[in-house]
PDB file of C-alpha atoms in Angstrom:
ATOM      1  CA  GLN A 175     102.753 -35.240 -55.918  1.00 64.00           C
ATOM      2  CA  GLN A 176     103.639 -32.689 -53.673  1.00 74.00           C
ATOM      3  CA  GLN A 177     105.940 -30.116 -55.524  1.00 88.00           C
ATOM      4  CA  VAL A 178     106.855 -28.641 -52.111  1.00 93.00           C
ATOM      5  CA  LYS A 179     107.732 -30.676 -48.963  1.00 95.00           C
ATOM      6  CA  GLN A 180     107.178 -29.226 -45.680  1.00 96.00           C
ATOM      7  CA  SER A 181     108.173 -30.352 -42.186  1.00 96.00           C
ATOM      8  CA  PRO A 182     107.317 -30.718 -39.432  1.00 96.00           C
ATOM      9  CA  GLN A 183     103.663 -31.443 -39.621  1.00 94.00           C
ATOM     10  CA  SER A 184     103.169 -29.768 -36.178  1.00 96.00           C
ATOM     11  CA  LEU A 185     105.121 -28.187 -33.558  1.00 97.00           C
ATOM     12  CA  ILE A 186     104.507 -26.957 -30.064  1.00 98.00           C
ATOM     13  CA  VAL A 187     106.587 -24.078 -28.534  1.00 98.00           C
ATOM     14  CA  GLN A 188     106.628 -22.052 -25.440  1.00 97.00           C
ATOM     15  CA  LYS A 189     105.952 -18.430 -25.307  1.00 97.00           C
ATOM     16  CA  GLY A 190     109.099 -16.634 -26.257  1.00 97.00           C
ATOM     17  CA  GLY A 191     110.659 -19.481 -28.081  1.00 97.00           C
ATOM     18  CA  ILE A 192     111.707 -19.905 -31.777  1.00 97.00           C
ATOM     19  CA  SER A 193     109.417 -21.801 -34.239  1.00 97.00           C
ATOM     20  CA  ILE A 194     111.298 -23.235 -37.249  1.00 98.00           C
ATOM     21  CA  ILE A 195     109.449 -24.552 -40.388  1.00 98.00           C
ATOM     22  CA  ASN A 196     111.309 -26.143 -43.391  1.00 98.00           C
ATOM     23  CA  CYS A 197     110.392 -26.591 -46.930  1.00 97.00           C
ATOM     24  CA  ALA A 198     112.191 -28.048 -49.846  1.00 97.00           C
ATOM     25  CA  TYR A 199     111.396 -28.033 -53.577  1.00 95.00           C
ATOM     26  CA  GLU A 200     112.670 -29.494 -56.736  1.00 92.00           C
ATOM     27  CA  ASN A 201     111.327 -27.381 -59.566  1.00 89.00           C
ATOM     28  CA  THR A 202     114.075 -25.029 -60.550  1.00 89.00           C
ATOM     29  CA  ALA A 203     111.648 -22.974 -62.530  1.00 86.00           C
ATOM     30  CA  PHE A 204     110.116 -21.675 -59.058  1.00 89.00           C
ATOM     31  CA  ASP A 205     111.123 -18.191 -58.420  1.00 87.00           C
ATOM     32  CA  TYR A 206     108.760 -16.939 -55.842  1.00 88.00           C
ATOM     33  CA  PHE A 207     108.385 -18.264 -52.311  1.00 92.00           C
ATOM     34  CA  PRO A 208     105.796 -17.051 -50.046  1.00 92.00           C
ATOM     35  CA  TRP A 209     104.462 -18.091 -46.716  1.00 95.00           C
ATOM     36  CA  TYR A 210     100.908 -18.146 -45.821  1.00 95.00           C
ATOM     37  CA  GLN A 211      99.249 -18.203 -42.324  1.00 97.00           C
ATOM     38  CA  GLN A 212      95.812 -19.635 -41.752  1.00 95.00           C
ATOM     39  CA  PHE A 213      93.666 -19.355 -38.585  1.00 95.00           C
ATOM     40  CA  PRO A 214      91.036 -21.751 -37.993  1.00 90.00           C
ATOM     41  CA  GLY A 215      87.858 -20.961 -39.948  1.00 88.00           C
ATOM     42  CA  LYS A 216      89.706 -18.399 -42.151  1.00 92.00           C
ATOM     43  CA  GLY A 217      91.457 -18.459 -45.423  1.00 94.00           C
ATOM     44  CA  PRO A 218      95.132 -18.350 -45.763  1.00 94.00           C
ATOM     45  CA  ALA A 219      96.623 -14.935 -45.694  1.00 94.00           C
ATOM     46  CA  LEU A 220     100.189 -13.896 -47.016  1.00 92.00           C
ATOM     47  CA  LEU A 221     102.626 -13.525 -44.158  1.00 95.00           C
ATOM     48  CA  ILE A 222     106.044 -12.879 -45.992  1.00 93.00           C
ATOM     49  CA  ALA A 223     107.466 -13.874 -49.347  1.00 91.00           C
ATOM     50  CA  ILE A 224     110.984 -13.952 -50.846  1.00 91.00           C
ATOM     51  CA  ARG A 225     112.504 -14.236 -54.192  1.00 88.00           C
ATOM     52  CA  PRO A 226     115.759 -16.095 -54.752  1.00 86.00           C
ATOM     53  CA  ASP A 227     117.854 -12.940 -55.319  1.00 88.00           C
ATOM     54  CA  VAL A 228     118.157 -12.672 -51.474  1.00 91.00           C
ATOM     55  CA  SER A 229     118.973 -15.179 -48.910  1.00 93.00           C
ATOM     56  CA  GLU A 230     117.087 -13.762 -45.956  1.00 95.00           C
ATOM     57  CA  LYS A 231     114.065 -11.507 -45.422  1.00 95.00           C
ATOM     58  CA  LYS A 232     112.906 -10.385 -42.225  1.00 96.00           C
ATOM     59  CA  GLU A 233     109.574  -8.791 -41.245  1.00 95.00           C
ATOM     60  CA  GLY A 234     109.033  -8.039 -37.666  1.00 96.00           C
ATOM     61  CA  ARG A 235     109.427 -11.386 -35.818  1.00 97.00           C
ATOM     62  CA  PHE A 236     109.304 -13.522 -39.034  1.00 97.00           C
ATOM     63  CA  THR A 237     112.206 -14.344 -41.061  1.00 97.00           C
ATOM     64  CA  ILE A 238     112.612 -16.297 -44.220  1.00 95.00           C
ATOM     65  CA  SER A 239     115.997 -18.023 -45.102  1.00 95.00           C
ATOM     66  CA  PHE A 240     116.438 -19.208 -48.600  1.00 95.00           C
ATOM     67  CA  ASN A 241     119.331 -21.569 -49.859  1.00 94.00           C
ATOM     68  CA  LYS A 242     118.943 -21.616 -53.608  1.00 92.00           C
ATOM     69  CA  SER A 243     121.719 -24.315 -54.111  1.00 93.00           C
ATOM     70  CA  ALA A 244     119.990 -26.725 -51.667  1.00 95.00           C
ATOM     71  CA  LYS A 245     116.588 -25.703 -53.010  1.00 95.00           C
ATOM     72  CA  GLN A 246     115.327 -25.218 -49.416  1.00 96.00           C
ATOM     73  CA  PHE A 247     113.704 -22.415 -47.512  1.00 97.00           C
ATOM     74  CA  SER A 248     112.646 -21.994 -44.012  1.00 97.00           C
ATOM     75  CA  LEU A 249     110.384 -19.710 -41.716  1.00 98.00           C
ATOM     76  CA  HIS A 250     111.562 -18.599 -38.394  1.00 98.00           C
ATOM     77  CA  ILE A 251     109.167 -17.327 -35.896  1.00 98.00           C
ATOM     78  CA  MET A 252     111.211 -15.495 -33.240  1.00 97.00           C
ATOM     79  CA  ASP A 253     109.661 -14.677 -29.661  1.00 97.00           C
ATOM     80  CA  SER A 254     106.762 -16.675 -30.537  1.00 97.00           C
ATOM     81  CA  GLN A 255     103.354 -15.574 -29.058  1.00 97.00           C
ATOM     82  CA  PRO A 256     100.084 -17.325 -28.508  1.00 96.00           C
ATOM     83  CA  GLY A 257      98.440 -15.123 -31.259  1.00 96.00           C
ATOM     84  CA  ASP A 258     100.915 -16.949 -33.538  1.00 97.00           C
ATOM     85  CA  SER A 259      99.328 -20.308 -33.152  1.00 97.00           C
ATOM     86  CA  ALA A 260      98.063 -21.172 -36.658  1.00 97.00           C
ATOM     87  CA  THR A 261      98.740 -23.350 -39.659  1.00 96.00           C
ATOM     88  CA  TYR A 262     101.654 -22.039 -41.904  1.00 97.00           C
ATOM     89  CA  PHE A 263     101.943 -23.102 -45.398  1.00 96.00           C
ATOM     90  CA  CYS A 264     105.107 -22.447 -47.432  1.00 96.00           C
ATOM     91  CA  ALA A 265     104.486 -22.089 -51.166  1.00 93.00           C
ATOM     92  CA  ALA A 266     106.386 -21.811 -54.569  1.00 91.00           C
ATOM     93  CA  SER A 267     105.563 -20.563 -57.951  1.00 86.00           C
ATOM     94  CA  PRO A 268     107.207 -19.942 -61.198  1.00 81.00           C
ATOM     95  CA  GLN A 269     106.887 -16.376 -62.508  1.00 69.00           C
ATOM     96  CA  GLY A 270     104.470 -16.260 -65.354  1.00 61.00           C
ATOM     97  CA  ARG A 271     103.041 -13.433 -67.299  1.00 52.00           C
ATOM     98  CA  ASN A 272      99.546 -13.691 -65.511  1.00 52.00           C
ATOM     99  CA  ASP A 273      99.973 -16.969 -63.939  1.00 57.00           C
ATOM    100  CA  TYR A 274     100.706 -17.437 -60.073  1.00 60.00           C
ATOM    101  CA  LYS A 275      99.844 -21.014 -59.773  1.00 74.00           C
ATOM    102  CA  LEU A 276     101.197 -21.526 -56.332  1.00 84.00           C
ATOM    103  CA  SER A 277     102.148 -25.055 -55.113  1.00 87.00           C
ATOM    104  CA  PHE A 278     101.664 -25.416 -51.351  1.00 91.00           C
ATOM    105  CA  GLY A 279     103.288 -27.356 -48.858  1.00 93.00           C
ATOM    106  CA  ALA A 280     101.192 -29.594 -46.468  1.00 92.00           C
ATOM    107  CA  GLY A 281     101.085 -27.225 -43.768  1.00 94.00           C
ATOM    108  CA  THR A 282     102.454 -26.981 -40.208  1.00 96.00           C
ATOM    109  CA  THR A 283     100.304 -26.424 -37.342  1.00 96.00           C
ATOM    110  CA  VAL A 284     102.139 -24.333 -34.689  1.00 98.00           C
ATOM    111  CA  THR A 285     100.907 -24.224 -31.140  1.00 98.00           C
ATOM    112  CA  VAL A 286     102.348 -21.742 -28.812  1.00 97.00           C
ATOM    113  CA  ARG A 287     101.935 -22.408 -25.131  1.00 96.00           C
ATOM    114  CA  ALA A 288     101.420 -19.589 -22.774  1.00 92.00           C
TER     115      ALA A 288
ATOM    116  CA  ASP B 144      88.759  -9.140 -44.424  1.00 85.00           C
ATOM    117  CA  SER B 145      90.570 -10.207 -47.633  1.00 87.00           C
ATOM    118  CA  GLY B 146      87.800  -8.680 -49.935  1.00 93.00           C
ATOM    119  CA  VAL B 147      87.030 -12.062 -51.486  1.00 96.00           C
ATOM    120  CA  THR B 148      83.528 -13.368 -50.913  1.00 97.00           C
ATOM    121  CA  GLN B 149      82.663 -16.921 -51.143  1.00 98.00           C
ATOM    122  CA  THR B 150      79.155 -18.501 -50.945  1.00 97.00           C
ATOM    123  CA  PRO B 151      77.681 -20.609 -49.371  1.00 97.00           C
ATOM    124  CA  LYS B 152      79.989 -21.093 -46.231  1.00 97.00           C
ATOM    125  CA  HIS B 153      78.606 -24.410 -45.653  1.00 97.00           C
ATOM    126  CA  LEU B 154      77.025 -26.985 -47.873  1.00 97.00           C
ATOM    127  CA  ILE B 155      75.712 -30.494 -47.009  1.00 97.00           C
ATOM    128  CA  THR B 156      74.694 -32.780 -49.998  1.00 97.00           C
ATOM    129  CA  ALA B 157      74.281 -36.327 -50.798  1.00 97.00           C
ATOM    130  CA  THR B 158      76.581 -38.445 -53.177  1.00 98.00           C
ATOM    131  CA  GLY B 159      75.708 -38.196 -56.775  1.00 97.00           C
ATOM    132  CA  GLN B 160      74.369 -34.637 -56.398  1.00 98.00           C
ATOM    133  CA  ARG B 161      75.749 -31.527 -58.109  1.00 98.00           C
ATOM    134  CA  VAL B 162      76.527 -28.238 -56.249  1.00 98.00           C
ATOM    135  CA  THR B 163      77.890 -24.807 -57.404  1.00 98.00           C
ATOM    136  CA  LEU B 164      80.194 -22.676 -55.271  1.00 98.00           C
ATOM    137  CA  ARG B 165      80.429 -18.986 -56.039  1.00 98.00           C
ATOM    138  CA  CYS B 166      83.197 -16.632 -55.619  1.00 98.00           C
ATOM    139  CA  SER B 167      83.488 -12.773 -56.027  1.00 98.00           C
ATOM    140  CA  PRO B 168      87.042 -11.508 -56.214  1.00 96.00           C
ATOM    141  CA  ARG B 169      88.382  -8.407 -54.775  1.00 95.00           C
ATOM    142  CA  SER B 170      87.507  -5.234 -56.698  1.00 94.00           C
ATOM    143  CA  GLY B 171      90.041  -4.871 -59.609  1.00 90.00           C
ATOM    144  CA  ASP B 172      91.530  -8.297 -59.298  1.00 92.00           C
ATOM    145  CA  LEU B 173      91.388 -10.127 -62.632  1.00 91.00           C
ATOM    146  CA  SER B 174      92.663 -13.381 -61.685  1.00 90.00           C
ATOM    147  CA  VAL B 175      90.560 -16.109 -59.780  1.00 93.00           C
ATOM    148  CA  TYR B 176      91.877 -19.301 -58.454  1.00 93.00           C
ATOM    149  CA  TRP B 177      90.363 -22.296 -56.949  1.00 95.00           C
ATOM    150  CA  TYR B 178      91.774 -24.559 -54.291  1.00 95.00           C
ATOM    151  CA  GLN B 179      90.696 -27.522 -52.453  1.00 95.00           C
ATOM    152  CA  GLN B 180      91.798 -28.169 -48.922  1.00 94.00           C
ATOM    153  CA  SER B 181      91.491 -31.497 -47.345  1.00 88.00           C
ATOM    154  CA  LEU B 182      92.980 -32.872 -44.184  1.00 77.00           C
ATOM    155  CA  ASP B 183      95.371 -35.234 -45.973  1.00 69.00           C
ATOM    156  CA  GLN B 184      96.045 -33.342 -49.072  1.00 70.00           C
ATOM    157  CA  GLY B 185      96.639 -29.772 -47.874  1.00 81.00           C
ATOM    158  CA  LEU B 186      95.966 -27.121 -50.488  1.00 90.00           C
ATOM    159  CA  GLN B 187      95.614 -28.433 -53.893  1.00 91.00           C
ATOM    160  CA  PHE B 188      95.446 -26.138 -56.859  1.00 90.00           C
ATOM    161  CA  LEU B 189      92.381 -26.735 -59.038  1.00 94.00           C
ATOM    162  CA  ILE B 190      92.113 -24.085 -61.716  1.00 93.00           C
ATOM    163  CA  GLN B 191      92.841 -20.364 -62.463  1.00 91.00           C
ATOM    164  CA  TYR B 192      90.933 -17.841 -64.682  1.00 92.00           C
ATOM    165  CA  TYR B 193      92.313 -14.716 -65.808  1.00 89.00           C
ATOM    166  CA  ASN B 194      89.830 -12.000 -67.138  1.00 91.00           C
ATOM    167  CA  GLY B 195      87.378 -14.655 -68.281  1.00 93.00           C
ATOM    168  CA  GLU B 196      89.696 -17.128 -69.853  1.00 92.00           C
ATOM    169  CA  GLU B 197      91.121 -20.301 -68.204  1.00 92.00           C
ATOM    170  CA  ARG B 198      94.803 -19.869 -67.626  1.00 87.00           C
ATOM    171  CA  ALA B 199      96.134 -22.846 -65.719  1.00 86.00           C
ATOM    172  CA  LYS B 200      94.647 -26.215 -64.573  1.00 89.00           C
ATOM    173  CA  GLY B 201      95.851 -28.310 -61.773  1.00 88.00           C
ATOM    174  CA  ASN B 202      94.519 -31.380 -60.167  1.00 83.00           C
ATOM    175  CA  ILE B 203      90.866 -30.736 -61.114  1.00 93.00           C
ATOM    176  CA  LEU B 204      88.731 -33.711 -61.718  1.00 95.00           C
ATOM    177  CA  GLU B 205      86.728 -34.027 -64.862  1.00 96.00           C
ATOM    178  CA  ARG B 206      83.413 -34.000 -62.737  1.00 97.00           C
ATOM    179  CA  PHE B 207      84.412 -30.386 -61.816  1.00 97.00           C
ATOM    180  CA  SER B 208      84.319 -27.520 -63.819  1.00 97.00           C
ATOM    181  CA  ALA B 209      84.592 -23.672 -63.452  1.00 97.00           C
ATOM    182  CA  GLN B 210      84.087 -20.485 -65.328  1.00 97.00           C
ATOM    183  CA  GLN B 211      84.587 -16.790 -65.009  1.00 97.00           C
ATOM    184  CA  PHE B 212      81.943 -14.419 -65.966  1.00 97.00           C
ATOM    185  CA  PRO B 213      82.371 -11.017 -67.588  1.00 96.00           C
ATOM    186  CA  ASP B 214      81.918  -9.333 -64.071  1.00 95.00           C
ATOM    187  CA  LEU B 215      84.814 -11.489 -63.029  1.00 96.00           C
ATOM    188  CA  HIS B 216      82.790 -13.498 -60.364  1.00 97.00           C
ATOM    189  CA  SER B 217      83.621 -17.200 -60.673  1.00 98.00           C
ATOM    190  CA  GLU B 218      81.692 -20.394 -60.114  1.00 98.00           C
ATOM    191  CA  LEU B 219      83.020 -23.875 -59.419  1.00 98.00           C
ATOM    192  CA  ASN B 220      80.549 -26.652 -60.395  1.00 98.00           C
ATOM    193  CA  LEU B 221      81.168 -29.953 -58.810  1.00 98.00           C
ATOM    194  CA  SER B 222      78.926 -32.904 -59.987  1.00 97.00           C
ATOM    195  CA  SER B 223      78.368 -36.595 -59.315  1.00 97.00           C
ATOM    196  CA  LEU B 224      79.793 -35.927 -55.890  1.00 98.00           C
ATOM    197  CA  GLU B 225      81.400 -38.529 -53.978  1.00 97.00           C
ATOM    198  CA  LEU B 226      82.372 -38.915 -50.296  1.00 96.00           C
ATOM    199  CA  GLY B 227      85.858 -38.060 -51.066  1.00 94.00           C
ATOM    200  CA  ASP B 228      84.976 -34.700 -52.361  1.00 96.00           C
ATOM    201  CA  SER B 229      84.206 -33.483 -48.913  1.00 96.00           C
ATOM    202  CA  ALA B 230      86.627 -30.626 -48.422  1.00 96.00           C
ATOM    203  CA  LEU B 231      87.023 -26.970 -48.001  1.00 96.00           C
ATOM    204  CA  TYR B 232      86.990 -24.999 -51.191  1.00 97.00           C
ATOM    205  CA  PHE B 233      88.827 -21.734 -51.320  1.00 97.00           C
ATOM    206  CA  CYS B 234      88.774 -19.159 -54.022  1.00 97.00           C
ATOM    207  CA  ALA B 235      91.641 -16.592 -54.212  1.00 94.00           C
ATOM    208  CA  SER B 236      92.103 -13.768 -56.347  1.00 93.00           C
ATOM    209  CA  SER B 237      95.150 -11.541 -57.413  1.00 88.00           C
ATOM    210  CA  VAL B 238      95.701  -8.705 -59.713  1.00 81.00           C
ATOM    211  CA  GLY B 239      97.120 -10.955 -62.100  1.00 67.00           C
ATOM    212  CA  GLY B 240     100.191  -8.873 -63.079  1.00 51.00           C
ATOM    213  CA  ALA B 241     103.714 -10.205 -63.203  1.00 43.00           C
ATOM    214  CA  ASN B 242     105.074  -7.997 -60.441  1.00 45.00           C
ATOM    215  CA  THR B 243     102.694  -9.300 -57.623  1.00 56.00           C
ATOM    216  CA  GLY B 244     102.423 -12.775 -56.333  1.00 67.00           C
ATOM    217  CA  GLU B 245      99.980 -12.199 -53.565  1.00 83.00           C
ATOM    218  CA  LEU B 246      96.790 -14.276 -53.422  1.00 89.00           C
ATOM    219  CA  PHE B 247      93.889 -13.071 -51.452  1.00 92.00           C
ATOM    220  CA  PHE B 248      91.811 -16.076 -50.193  1.00 95.00           C
ATOM    221  CA  GLY B 249      88.186 -16.127 -49.133  1.00 97.00           C
ATOM    222  CA  GLU B 250      87.023 -17.840 -46.036  1.00 96.00           C
ATOM    223  CA  GLY B 251      85.951 -21.038 -48.069  1.00 96.00           C
ATOM    224  CA  SER B 252      83.143 -23.101 -48.651  1.00 97.00           C
ATOM    225  CA  ARG B 253      82.967 -26.145 -46.628  1.00 97.00           C
ATOM    226  CA  LEU B 254      81.221 -29.027 -48.676  1.00 97.00           C
ATOM    227  CA  THR B 255      80.087 -32.291 -46.930  1.00 97.00           C
ATOM    228  CA  VAL B 256      78.957 -35.112 -48.826  1.00 97.00           C
ATOM    229  CA  LEU B 257      77.027 -37.826 -47.084  1.00 96.00           C
TER     230      LEU B 257
END
């Protein structure tokens, strides 16, 4: 059972466009929401993360929007570049003493066309 | 380079066989996590070790086992292999403290069961 539901499965965007990926969760114990980026042949790498005490976090062209009441969060990639072509995973985790058992979404493959 | 080392990178074996995947975490990281990535299941959490002790368990089959050694490296043992076990197996590590949530992933071990 997928604890974090992610959509869309894939998307194609033109260079300079905006990519939007959405995630939803049910477990109210989740309080850490990272996004990971994975290039072919590589392991996932942390891109940006948010905790529920803020509604938005921006790092460069990447922005996470968080809606605690709706239990939804999304990743916006502004001014998408061909180098952003990758698979993006949202994830969620409850805060534990020494436990960051991340539950991942199914992933979204983003293709940026030049 | 995440600093997490996984071996072997590729492994081809037959049904019914047993294999061992090895992971060396980043220097100083006490937590090791194992994830299975397949096309239709995304990233599935298998098991976490913290400083040698099992900390959390996910959807790990009884045919699979893992351990973390005193030098903090970890091994994932997969036995009585089935075709459906073919997947990419990732190891990740983290400091393990409550204030950080970043997992550092290795490049994975691709297992093919024929």
